[in-house]
PDB file of C-alpha atoms in Angstrom:
ATOM      1  CA  MET G   1      66.838 111.113  94.766  1.00 62.00           C
ATOM      2  CA  GLY G   2      66.501 109.369  98.111  1.00 82.00           C
ATOM      3  CA  GLN G   3      68.535 110.492 101.107  1.00 85.00           C
ATOM      4  CA  ALA G   4      70.837 107.462 101.079  1.00 86.00           C
ATOM      5  CA  LEU G   5      71.565 107.877  97.388  1.00 89.00           C
ATOM      6  CA  SER G   6      72.091 111.639  97.651  1.00 85.00           C
ATOM      7  CA  VAL G   7      74.510 111.338 100.580  1.00 86.00           C
ATOM      8  CA  ALA G   8      76.356 108.559  98.736  1.00 89.00           C
ATOM      9  CA  ALA G   9      76.677 110.806  95.687  1.00 86.00           C
ATOM     10  CA  ALA G  10      77.908 113.698  97.858  1.00 87.00           C
ATOM     11  CA  ILE G  11      80.592 111.436  99.338  1.00 87.00           C
ATOM     12  CA  ALA G  12      81.469 109.825  95.998  1.00 80.00           C
ATOM     13  CA  LEU G  13      82.262 113.161  94.330  1.00 85.00           C
ATOM     14  CA  PRO G  14      85.248 114.247  96.457  1.00 86.00           C
ATOM     15  CA  LEU G  15      86.283 110.687  97.294  1.00 83.00           C
ATOM     16  CA  GLY G  16      86.246 109.499  93.678  1.00 85.00           C
ATOM     17  CA  ALA G  17      88.025 112.602  92.425  1.00 87.00           C
ATOM     18  CA  GLY G  18      90.647 112.378  95.171  1.00 85.00           C
ATOM     19  CA  ILE G  19      91.310 108.688  94.614  1.00 82.00           C
ATOM     20  CA  GLY G  20      91.429 109.180  90.859  1.00 81.00           C
ATOM     21  CA  MET G  21      93.927 111.999  91.249  1.00 76.00           C
ATOM     22  CA  SER G  22      96.173 110.062  93.630  1.00 78.00           C
ATOM     23  CA  VAL G  23      96.214 106.846  91.581  1.00 76.00           C
ATOM     24  CA  GLY G  24      97.745 108.728  88.680  1.00 72.00           C
ATOM     25  CA  MET G  25     100.569 110.055  90.872  1.00 71.00           C
ATOM     26  CA  GLN G  26     101.910 106.842  92.435  1.00 69.00           C
ATOM     27  CA  LYS G  27     104.846 106.672  90.010  1.00 66.00           C
ATOM     28  CA  GLN G  28     105.872 110.216  90.998  1.00 67.00           C
ATOM     29  CA  VAL G  29     105.629 109.428  94.722  1.00 68.00           C
ATOM     30  CA  LYS G  30     107.949 106.457  94.278  1.00 72.00           C
ATOM     31  CA  GLY G  31     110.310 108.362  91.978  1.00 77.00           C
ATOM     32  CA  TRP G  32     110.670 112.137  92.024  1.00 84.00           C
ATOM     33  CA  TYR G  33     109.091 112.740  95.444  1.00 87.00           C
ATOM     34  CA  LYS G  34     111.200 110.074  97.114  1.00 86.00           C
ATOM     35  CA  HIS G  35     114.345 112.054  96.242  1.00 88.00           C
ATOM     36  CA  LEU G  36     113.186 115.413  97.556  1.00 92.00           C
ATOM     37  CA  LYS G  37     114.596 116.737 100.820  1.00 95.00           C
ATOM     38  CA  LYS G  38     111.819 116.451 103.404  1.00 95.00           C
ATOM     39  CA  PRO G  39     111.518 117.168 107.139  1.00 96.00           C
ATOM     40  CA  SER G  40     111.877 114.418 109.722  1.00 96.00           C
ATOM     41  CA  TRP G  41     108.318 115.115 110.910  1.00 96.00           C
ATOM     42  CA  GLN G  42     106.727 114.207 107.584  1.00 94.00           C
ATOM     43  CA  PRO G  43     104.205 111.368 108.030  1.00 94.00           C
ATOM     44  CA  PRO G  44     104.923 108.075 106.266  1.00 92.00           C
ATOM     45  CA  ASN G  45     103.526 107.869 102.732  1.00 86.00           C
ATOM     46  CA  TRP G  46     101.123 105.043 103.647  1.00 89.00           C
ATOM     47  CA  LEU G  47      99.246 107.374 106.032  1.00 93.00           C
ATOM     48  CA  PHE G  48      98.086 109.833 103.374  1.00 90.00           C
ATOM     49  CA  GLY G  49      95.618 107.438 101.681  1.00 88.00           C
ATOM     50  CA  PRO G  50      93.590 106.553 104.789  1.00 93.00           C
ATOM     51  CA  VAL G  51      93.611 110.152 106.054  1.00 95.00           C
ATOM     52  CA  TRP G  52      92.418 111.587 102.737  1.00 94.00           C
ATOM     53  CA  THR G  53      89.788 108.865 102.397  1.00 93.00           C
ATOM     54  CA  ALA G  54      88.287 109.860 105.749  1.00 96.00           C
ATOM     55  CA  LEU G  55      88.567 113.586 104.994  1.00 96.00           C
ATOM     56  CA  TYR G  56      86.936 113.278 101.557  1.00 95.00           C
ATOM     57  CA  ALA G  57      84.085 111.267 103.096  1.00 95.00           C
ATOM     58  CA  MET G  58      83.564 113.922 105.797  1.00 96.00           C
ATOM     59  CA  MET G  59      83.674 116.654 103.140  1.00 97.00           C
ATOM     60  CA  GLY G  60      80.972 114.843 101.199  1.00 96.00           C
ATOM     61  CA  VAL G  61      78.733 114.462 104.238  1.00 96.00           C
ATOM     62  CA  ALA G  62      79.297 118.129 105.157  1.00 97.00           C
ATOM     63  CA  SER G  63      78.314 119.312 101.685  1.00 96.00           C
ATOM     64  CA  TRP G  64      75.259 117.063 101.771  1.00 95.00           C
ATOM     65  CA  LEU G  65      74.162 118.522 105.134  1.00 96.00           C
ATOM     66  CA  VAL G  66      74.432 122.043 103.735  1.00 97.00           C
ATOM     67  CA  TRP G  67      72.557 121.062 100.577  1.00 94.00           C
ATOM     68  CA  GLN G  68      69.843 119.306 102.618  1.00 93.00           C
ATOM     69  CA  ASN G  69      69.431 122.405 104.792  1.00 93.00           C
ATOM     70  CA  GLY G  70      69.000 124.687 101.784  1.00 90.00           C
ATOM     71  CA  GLY G  71      72.485 126.188 102.046  1.00 87.00           C
ATOM     72  CA  GLY G  72      72.261 128.024  98.770  1.00 88.00           C
ATOM     73  CA  ALA G  73      74.829 129.187  96.267  1.00 94.00           C
ATOM     74  CA  VAL G  74      77.477 130.840  98.458  1.00 96.00           C
ATOM     75  CA  PRO G  75      78.483 127.941 100.731  1.00 97.00           C
ATOM     76  CA  LEU G  76      78.199 125.318  98.001  1.00 95.00           C
ATOM     77  CA  SER G  77      80.129 127.469  95.516  1.00 96.00           C
ATOM     78  CA  LEU G  78      82.890 127.944  98.069  1.00 97.00           C
ATOM     79  CA  TYR G  79      82.852 124.198  98.605  1.00 97.00           C
ATOM     80  CA  ALA G  80      83.258 123.610  94.859  1.00 96.00           C
ATOM     81  CA  VAL G  81      86.129 126.104  94.634  1.00 97.00           C
ATOM     82  CA  GLN G  82      87.994 124.619  97.592  1.00 97.00           C
ATOM     83  CA  LEU G  83      87.516 121.128  96.153  1.00 96.00           C
ATOM     84  CA  ALA G  84      88.937 122.264  92.802  1.00 95.00           C
ATOM     85  CA  LEU G  85      91.927 123.840  94.583  1.00 97.00           C
ATOM     86  CA  ASN G  86      92.390 120.665  96.616  1.00 96.00           C
ATOM     87  CA  LEU G  87      92.389 118.524  93.484  1.00 94.00           C
ATOM     88  CA  ALA G  88      94.705 120.926  91.620  1.00 93.00           C
ATOM     89  CA  TRP G  89      97.434 120.633  94.253  1.00 94.00           C
ATOM     90  CA  THR G  90      98.236 116.994  93.488  1.00 91.00           C
ATOM     91  CA  PRO G  91      99.134 117.368  89.795  1.00 89.00           C
ATOM     92  CA  LEU G  92     100.849 120.715  90.423  1.00 91.00           C
ATOM     93  CA  PHE G  93     103.093 119.137  93.028  1.00 92.00           C
ATOM     94  CA  PHE G  94     103.554 115.552  91.875  1.00 89.00           C
ATOM     95  CA  LYS G  95     103.066 115.603  88.095  1.00 86.00           C
ATOM     96  CA  GLU G  96     104.333 119.053  87.130  1.00 86.00           C
ATOM     97  CA  HIS G  97     106.855 119.327  90.010  1.00 88.00           C
ATOM     98  CA  GLN G  98     105.758 122.936  90.468  1.00 90.00           C
ATOM     99  CA  LEU G  99     106.470 123.433  94.158  1.00 93.00           C
ATOM    100  CA  THR G 100     105.887 127.189  93.988  1.00 92.00           C
ATOM    101  CA  TYR G 101     102.477 126.829  92.351  1.00 93.00           C
ATOM    102  CA  ALA G 102     101.522 123.998  94.694  1.00 94.00           C
ATOM    103  CA  LEU G 103     102.422 126.245  97.632  1.00 95.00           C
ATOM    104  CA  ALA G 104     100.374 129.110  96.173  1.00 94.00           C
ATOM    105  CA  ASP G 105      97.468 126.741  95.508  1.00 96.00           C
ATOM    106  CA  ILE G 106      97.385 125.352  99.041  1.00 97.00           C
ATOM    107  CA  THR G 107      97.677 128.851 100.512  1.00 97.00           C
ATOM    108  CA  VAL G 108      94.614 129.994  98.553  1.00 97.00           C
ATOM    109  CA  LEU G 109      92.907 126.708  99.472  1.00 97.00           C
ATOM    110  CA  LEU G 110      93.311 127.503 103.174  1.00 97.00           C
ATOM    111  CA  GLY G 111      91.577 130.863 102.698  1.00 97.00           C
ATOM    112  CA  VAL G 112      88.709 129.440 100.654  1.00 98.00           C
ATOM    113  CA  LEU G 113      88.355 126.466 102.990  1.00 98.00           C
ATOM    114  CA  THR G 114      88.180 128.771 106.008  1.00 98.00           C
ATOM    115  CA  ALA G 115      85.449 130.775 104.264  1.00 98.00           C
ATOM    116  CA  THR G 116      83.664 127.498 103.468  1.00 98.00           C
ATOM    117  CA  VAL G 117      83.728 126.470 107.138  1.00 98.00           C
ATOM    118  CA  VAL G 118      82.316 129.877 108.142  1.00 98.00           C
ATOM    119  CA  GLU G 119      79.534 129.695 105.533  1.00 97.00           C
ATOM    120  CA  PHE G 120      78.746 126.047 106.317  1.00 98.00           C
ATOM    121  CA  ASN G 121      78.451 126.954 110.007  1.00 97.00           C
ATOM    122  CA  LYS G 122      75.689 129.453 109.163  1.00 97.00           C
ATOM    123  CA  VAL G 123      73.676 126.643 107.582  1.00 97.00           C
ATOM    124  CA  SER G 124      74.705 123.572 109.590  1.00 97.00           C
ATOM    125  CA  PRO G 125      77.153 123.664 112.503  1.00 98.00           C
ATOM    126  CA  GLN G 126      77.580 119.887 112.122  1.00 98.00           C
ATOM    127  CA  ALA G 127      78.749 120.415 108.538  1.00 97.00           C
ATOM    128  CA  ALA G 128      81.289 122.992 109.685  1.00 98.00           C
ATOM    129  CA  TYR G 129      82.571 120.626 112.393  1.00 98.00           C
ATOM    130  CA  LEU G 130      83.012 117.892 109.800  1.00 98.00           C
ATOM    131  CA  LEU G 131      85.353 120.195 107.843  1.00 98.00           C
ATOM    132  CA  LEU G 132      87.578 121.062 110.820  1.00 98.00           C
ATOM    133  CA  PRO G 133      89.797 117.953 110.560  1.00 98.00           C
ATOM    134  CA  TYR G 134      90.226 118.733 106.850  1.00 98.00           C
ATOM    135  CA  LEU G 135      91.190 122.320 107.683  1.00 98.00           C
ATOM    136  CA  GLY G 136      93.688 121.048 110.239  1.00 98.00           C
ATOM    137  CA  TRP G 137      95.212 118.492 107.858  1.00 98.00           C
ATOM    138  CA  SER G 138      95.337 121.044 105.021  1.00 97.00           C
ATOM    139  CA  THR G 139      97.134 123.478 107.313  1.00 97.00           C
ATOM    140  CA  PHE G 140      99.631 120.747 108.149  1.00 97.00           C
ATOM    141  CA  ALA G 141      99.972 119.947 104.417  1.00 97.00           C
ATOM    142  CA  ALA G 142     100.615 123.644 103.686  1.00 97.00           C
ATOM    143  CA  VAL G 143     103.380 123.772 106.298  1.00 97.00           C
ATOM    144  CA  LEU G 144     104.848 120.555 104.860  1.00 97.00           C
ATOM    145  CA  THR G 145     104.673 121.986 101.328  1.00 96.00           C
ATOM    146  CA  LEU G 146     106.395 125.171 102.497  1.00 96.00           C
ATOM    147  CA  ASP G 147     109.123 123.166 104.225  1.00 97.00           C
ATOM    148  CA  ILE G 148     109.723 121.026 101.124  1.00 96.00           C
ATOM    149  CA  TRP G 149     109.745 124.187  98.979  1.00 95.00           C
ATOM    150  CA  LYS G 150     112.403 125.727 101.239  1.00 95.00           C
ATOM    151  CA  ARG G 151     114.565 122.582 101.303  1.00 95.00           C
ATOM    152  CA  ASN G 152     114.511 122.099  97.519  1.00 94.00           C
ATOM    153  CA  PRO G 153     115.366 125.402  95.827  1.00 90.00           C
ATOM    154  CA  LYS G 154     116.396 123.650  92.587  1.00 85.00           C
ATOM    155  CA  GLU G 155     112.826 122.375  92.242  1.00 82.00           C
ATOM    156  CA  ARG G 156     111.320 125.884  92.218  1.00 77.00           C
ATOM    157  CA  ARG G 157     110.906 126.400  88.521  1.00 72.00           C
ATOM    158  CA  MET G 158     108.526 128.380  86.424  1.00 66.00           C
ATOM    159  CA  PRO G 159     106.572 127.088  83.445  1.00 65.00           C
ATOM    160  CA  LYS G 160     108.621 127.429  80.249  1.00 66.00           C
ATOM    161  CA  ALA G 161     106.475 130.250  78.841  1.00 68.00           C
ATOM    162  CA  TRP G 162     106.914 132.276  82.028  1.00 68.00           C
ATOM    163  CA  GLN G 163     110.644 131.576  82.056  1.00 71.00           C
ATOM    164  CA  ARG G 164     110.961 132.804  78.439  1.00 77.00           C
ATOM    165  CA  ALA G 165     109.074 135.987  79.348  1.00 79.00           C
ATOM    166  CA  ALA G 166     111.299 136.525  82.405  1.00 78.00           C
ATOM    167  CA  ASP G 167     114.440 135.966  80.305  1.00 82.00           C
ATOM    168  CA  LYS G 168     113.191 138.395  77.669  1.00 85.00           C
ATOM    169  CA  LEU G 169     112.470 141.030  80.316  1.00 86.00           C
ATOM    170  CA  LYS G 170     115.892 140.474  81.845  1.00 85.00           C
ATOM    171  CA  ASP G 171     117.510 140.909  78.400  1.00 86.00           C
ATOM    172  CA  GLN G 172     115.528 144.091  77.795  1.00 85.00           C
ATOM    173  CA  LEU G 173     116.505 145.492  81.185  1.00 86.00           C
ATOM    174  CA  GLY G 174     120.112 144.524  80.541  1.00 79.00           C
ATOM    175  CA  SER G 175     120.143 146.343  77.208  1.00 72.00           C
ATOM    176  CA  VAL G 176     118.594 149.426  78.816  1.00 68.00           C
ATOM    177  CA  ASN G 177     121.263 149.409  81.529  1.00 65.00           C
ATOM    178  CA  GLY G 178     123.948 148.820  78.878  1.00 62.00           C
ATOM    179  CA  ASP G 179     122.640 151.765  76.818  1.00 53.00           C
ATOM    180  CA  GLU G 180     122.760 154.052  79.848  1.00 51.00           C
ATOM    181  CA  ALA G 181     126.308 152.983  80.619  1.00 49.00           C
ATOM    182  CA  SER G 182     127.468 153.767  77.076  1.00 48.00           C
ATOM    183  CA  THR G 183     125.860 157.229  77.051  1.00 50.00           C
ATOM    184  CA  THR G 184     127.356 158.248  80.402  1.00 51.00           C
ATOM    185  CA  SER G 185     130.971 157.363  79.535  1.00 49.00           C
TER     186      SER G 185
END
């Protein structure tokens, strides 16, 4: 594969996945998300598309630089994991309305992304520099997610299976406490 084609493919992977993920969430942005309580410092919705387009392109170029310089399995595996975490956030937050899981996801993403920057720097400092705006924006997105999570406690729900397990445990603990009360009276 020629250099131009390989760099284009490296850019197309995160960019295509990111665009594909966001296109499927537009209805949620205009509906559910619009009604959430958000901070005054949240950027306007129109800004997210151009910012993510630039960040995904820089991510692609960074991964290509590492690949071209023989980066090996560790940095490119970290890159793949952080990309998967990045892409998981959107449906967790917008489609499933799972603010708690989205917050957990983006928190783990920040750790893996930081490790990716460190590993990329060992192979190509330019690649690491290209990820710094993404790290900054992801940190901002994590703070925004945390703020939205705090402002919207009614939106912090567990998946139904987890809720059933929690209810069952609560019932079991209640019956244990009830049994102790009846034996001590």
